[in-house]
Backbone as a ProteinNet text record, in pm:
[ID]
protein_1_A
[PRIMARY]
XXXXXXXXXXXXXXXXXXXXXXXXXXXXXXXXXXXXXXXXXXXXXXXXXXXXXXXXXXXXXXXXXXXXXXXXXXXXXXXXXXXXXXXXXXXXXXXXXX
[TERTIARY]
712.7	750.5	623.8	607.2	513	494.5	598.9	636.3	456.3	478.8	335.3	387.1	472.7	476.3	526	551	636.4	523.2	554.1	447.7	504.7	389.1	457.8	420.3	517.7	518.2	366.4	230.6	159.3	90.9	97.7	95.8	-86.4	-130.6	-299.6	-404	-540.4	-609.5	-647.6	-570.4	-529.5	-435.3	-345.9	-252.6	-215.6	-295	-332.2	-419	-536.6	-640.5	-521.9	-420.4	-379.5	-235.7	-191.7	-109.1	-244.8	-338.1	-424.7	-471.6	-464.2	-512.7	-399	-277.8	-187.2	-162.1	-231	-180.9	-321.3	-407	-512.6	-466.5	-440.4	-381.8	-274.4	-181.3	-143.3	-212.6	-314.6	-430.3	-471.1	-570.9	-619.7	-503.6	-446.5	-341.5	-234.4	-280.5	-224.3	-88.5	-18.3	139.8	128.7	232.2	288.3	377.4	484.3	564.3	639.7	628.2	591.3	789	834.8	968.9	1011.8	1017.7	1059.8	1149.1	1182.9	1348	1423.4	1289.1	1343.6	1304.7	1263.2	1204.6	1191.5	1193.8	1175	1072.6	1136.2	998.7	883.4	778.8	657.6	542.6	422.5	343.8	238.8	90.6	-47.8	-88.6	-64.4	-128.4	-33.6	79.3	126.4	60.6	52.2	-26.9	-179.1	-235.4	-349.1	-380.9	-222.3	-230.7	-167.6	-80.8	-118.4	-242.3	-325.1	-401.4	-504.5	-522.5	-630.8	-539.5	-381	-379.3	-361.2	-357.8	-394.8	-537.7	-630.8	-780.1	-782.1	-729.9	-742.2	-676.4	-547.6	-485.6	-608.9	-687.9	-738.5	-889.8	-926.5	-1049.2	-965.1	-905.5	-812.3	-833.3	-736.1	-770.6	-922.4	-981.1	-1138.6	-1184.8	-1134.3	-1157.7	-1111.8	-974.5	-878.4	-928.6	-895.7	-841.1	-700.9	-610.9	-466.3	-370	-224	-162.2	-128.2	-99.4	-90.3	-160.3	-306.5	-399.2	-419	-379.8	-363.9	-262.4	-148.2	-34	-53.9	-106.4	-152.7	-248.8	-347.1	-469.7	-390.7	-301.5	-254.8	-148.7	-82.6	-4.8	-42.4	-200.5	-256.7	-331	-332.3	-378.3	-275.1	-112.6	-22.3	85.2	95.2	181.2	319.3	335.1	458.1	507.5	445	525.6	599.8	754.5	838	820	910.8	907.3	827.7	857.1	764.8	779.7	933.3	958.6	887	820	769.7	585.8	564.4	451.4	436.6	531.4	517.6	531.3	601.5	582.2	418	371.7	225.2	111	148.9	57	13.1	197.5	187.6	152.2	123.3	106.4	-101.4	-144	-239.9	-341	-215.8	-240	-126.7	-131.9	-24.6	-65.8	98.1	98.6	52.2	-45.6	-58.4	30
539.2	508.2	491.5	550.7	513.3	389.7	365.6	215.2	165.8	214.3	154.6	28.8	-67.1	-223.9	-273.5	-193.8	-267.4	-252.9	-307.3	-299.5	-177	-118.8	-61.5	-44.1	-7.5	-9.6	83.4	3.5	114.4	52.8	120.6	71.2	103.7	-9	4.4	91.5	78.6	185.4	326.9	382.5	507.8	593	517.5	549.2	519.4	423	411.1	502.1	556.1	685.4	807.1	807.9	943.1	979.5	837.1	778.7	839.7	786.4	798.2	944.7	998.6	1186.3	1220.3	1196.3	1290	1279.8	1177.8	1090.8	1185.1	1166.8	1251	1341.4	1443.4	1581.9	1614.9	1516.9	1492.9	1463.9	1408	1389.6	1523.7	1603.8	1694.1	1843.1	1802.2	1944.3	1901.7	1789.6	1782.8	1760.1	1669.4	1665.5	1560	1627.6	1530.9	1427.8	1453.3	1381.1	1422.9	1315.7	1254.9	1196.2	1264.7	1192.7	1172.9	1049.5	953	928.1	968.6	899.5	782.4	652.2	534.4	444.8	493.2	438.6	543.5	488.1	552.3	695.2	798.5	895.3	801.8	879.9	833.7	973.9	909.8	994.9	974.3	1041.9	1035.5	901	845.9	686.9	635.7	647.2	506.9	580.3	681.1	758.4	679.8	673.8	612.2	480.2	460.5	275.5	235.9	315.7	310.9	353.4	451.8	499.5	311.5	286.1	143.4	53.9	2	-70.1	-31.6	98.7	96.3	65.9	128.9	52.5	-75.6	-135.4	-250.3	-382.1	-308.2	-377.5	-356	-272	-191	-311.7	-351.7	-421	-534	-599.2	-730.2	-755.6	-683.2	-674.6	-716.3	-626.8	-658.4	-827	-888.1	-1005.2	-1115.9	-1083.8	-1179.6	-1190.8	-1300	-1328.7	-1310.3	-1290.1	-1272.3	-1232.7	-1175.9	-1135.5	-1265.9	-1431.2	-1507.1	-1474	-1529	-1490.4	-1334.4	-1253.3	-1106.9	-1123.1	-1139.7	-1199.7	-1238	-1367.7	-1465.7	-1402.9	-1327.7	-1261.6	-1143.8	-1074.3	-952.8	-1000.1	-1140.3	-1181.7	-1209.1	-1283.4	-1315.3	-1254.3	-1116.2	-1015.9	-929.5	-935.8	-868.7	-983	-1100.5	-1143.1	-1073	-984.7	-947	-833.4	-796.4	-652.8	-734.4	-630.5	-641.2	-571.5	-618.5	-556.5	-628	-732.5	-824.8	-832.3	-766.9	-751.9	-587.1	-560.1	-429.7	-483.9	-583.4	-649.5	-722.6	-767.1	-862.6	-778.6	-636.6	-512.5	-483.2	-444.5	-405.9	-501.8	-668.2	-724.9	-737.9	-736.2	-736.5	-627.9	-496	-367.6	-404.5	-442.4	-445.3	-566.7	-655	-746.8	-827.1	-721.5	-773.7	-857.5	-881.9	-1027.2	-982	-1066.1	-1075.3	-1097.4
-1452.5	-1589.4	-1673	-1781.6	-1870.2	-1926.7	-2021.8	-2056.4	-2170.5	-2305.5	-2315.2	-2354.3	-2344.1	-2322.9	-2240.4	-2120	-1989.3	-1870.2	-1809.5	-1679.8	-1578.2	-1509.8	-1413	-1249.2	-1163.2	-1026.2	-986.4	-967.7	-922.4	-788.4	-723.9	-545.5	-518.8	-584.2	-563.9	-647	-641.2	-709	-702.5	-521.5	-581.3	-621.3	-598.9	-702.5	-858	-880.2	-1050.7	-1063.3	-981.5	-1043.7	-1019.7	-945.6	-993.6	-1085.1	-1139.8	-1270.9	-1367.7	-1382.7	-1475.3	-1467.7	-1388.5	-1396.3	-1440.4	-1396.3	-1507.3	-1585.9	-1641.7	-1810.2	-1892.9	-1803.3	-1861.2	-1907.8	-1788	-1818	-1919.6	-1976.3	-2108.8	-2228.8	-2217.6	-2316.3	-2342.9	-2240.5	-2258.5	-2300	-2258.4	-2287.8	-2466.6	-2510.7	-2642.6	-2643.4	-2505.5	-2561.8	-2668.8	-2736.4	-2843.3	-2833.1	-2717.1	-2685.9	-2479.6	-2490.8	-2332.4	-2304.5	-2190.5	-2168.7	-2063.4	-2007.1	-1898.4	-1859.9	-1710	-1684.8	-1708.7	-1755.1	-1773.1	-1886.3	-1975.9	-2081.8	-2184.2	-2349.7	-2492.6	-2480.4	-2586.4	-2579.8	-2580.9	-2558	-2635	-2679.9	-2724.7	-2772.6	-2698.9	-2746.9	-2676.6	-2679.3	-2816.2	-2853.3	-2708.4	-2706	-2582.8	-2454.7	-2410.8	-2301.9	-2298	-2364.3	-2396.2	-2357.6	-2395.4	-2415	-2240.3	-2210.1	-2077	-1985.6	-1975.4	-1883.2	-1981.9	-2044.7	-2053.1	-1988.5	-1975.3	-1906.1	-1707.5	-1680.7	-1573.1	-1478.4	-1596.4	-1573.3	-1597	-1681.8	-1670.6	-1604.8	-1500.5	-1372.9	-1264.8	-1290.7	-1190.2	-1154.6	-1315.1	-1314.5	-1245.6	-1298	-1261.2	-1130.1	-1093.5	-884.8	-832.4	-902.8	-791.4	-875.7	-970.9	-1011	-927.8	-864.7	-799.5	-694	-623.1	-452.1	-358.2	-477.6	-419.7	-542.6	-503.4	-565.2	-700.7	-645.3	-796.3	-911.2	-791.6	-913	-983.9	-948.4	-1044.9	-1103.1	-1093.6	-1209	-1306.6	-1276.1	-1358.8	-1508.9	-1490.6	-1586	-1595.5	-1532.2	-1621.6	-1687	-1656.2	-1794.7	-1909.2	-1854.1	-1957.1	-2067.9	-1976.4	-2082.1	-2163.8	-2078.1	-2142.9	-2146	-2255.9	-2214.4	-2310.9	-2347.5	-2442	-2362.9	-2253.3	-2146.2	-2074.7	-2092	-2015.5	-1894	-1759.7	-1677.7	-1548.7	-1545.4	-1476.2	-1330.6	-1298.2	-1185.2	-1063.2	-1182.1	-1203.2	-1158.8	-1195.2	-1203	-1069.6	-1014.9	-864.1	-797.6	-840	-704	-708.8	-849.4	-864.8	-739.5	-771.8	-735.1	-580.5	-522.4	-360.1	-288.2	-378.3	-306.9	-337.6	-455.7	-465.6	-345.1	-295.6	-210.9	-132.3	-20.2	51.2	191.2	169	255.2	425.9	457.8	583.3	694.8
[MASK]
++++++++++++++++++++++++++++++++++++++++++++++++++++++++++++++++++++++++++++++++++++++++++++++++++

């Protein structure tokens, strides 16, 4: 899901670098409009506005010690995205349970 205000399911940093290559590849190829099985059209600006918050789940992680604490600072950096259940999948794949 794109979602440029919802969070989304991304199962670690390489799979956010290759969310973020095909978002690229929408950048570079000039779509205008982008359409998702589960969320509103969108355009390049929300493409955009996702591939920065995938880098920036991405910085998050190497900041943390555990999945709370990544919650915690990507709420705090997004607290108006929906989709939070979308967000505790993100965090336990980024740090799962022993």
């Amino acid at each position: 899901m794109l979602g440029h205000d919802c969070h989304s399911i991304v199962a670690g940093c390489p799979h956010a670098d290759g969310i973020i290559s095909q978002l690229n590849y929408y950048i570079r190829k000039g779509f205008d409009l982008v359409l998702t099985s589960h969320y509103t059209p969108e355009d390049l600006k929300d493409v955009r506005t996702k591939v920065d918050y995938l880098n920036n789940i991405k910085e998050i992680a190497l900041e943390c010690d555990n999945a709370d604490e990544m919650k915690k600072k990507v709420n705090e950096k997004y607290p108006e995205y929906s989709g939070l259940n979308y967000l505790d999948m993100t965090v336990n794949f980024f740090f799962p349970a022993k």
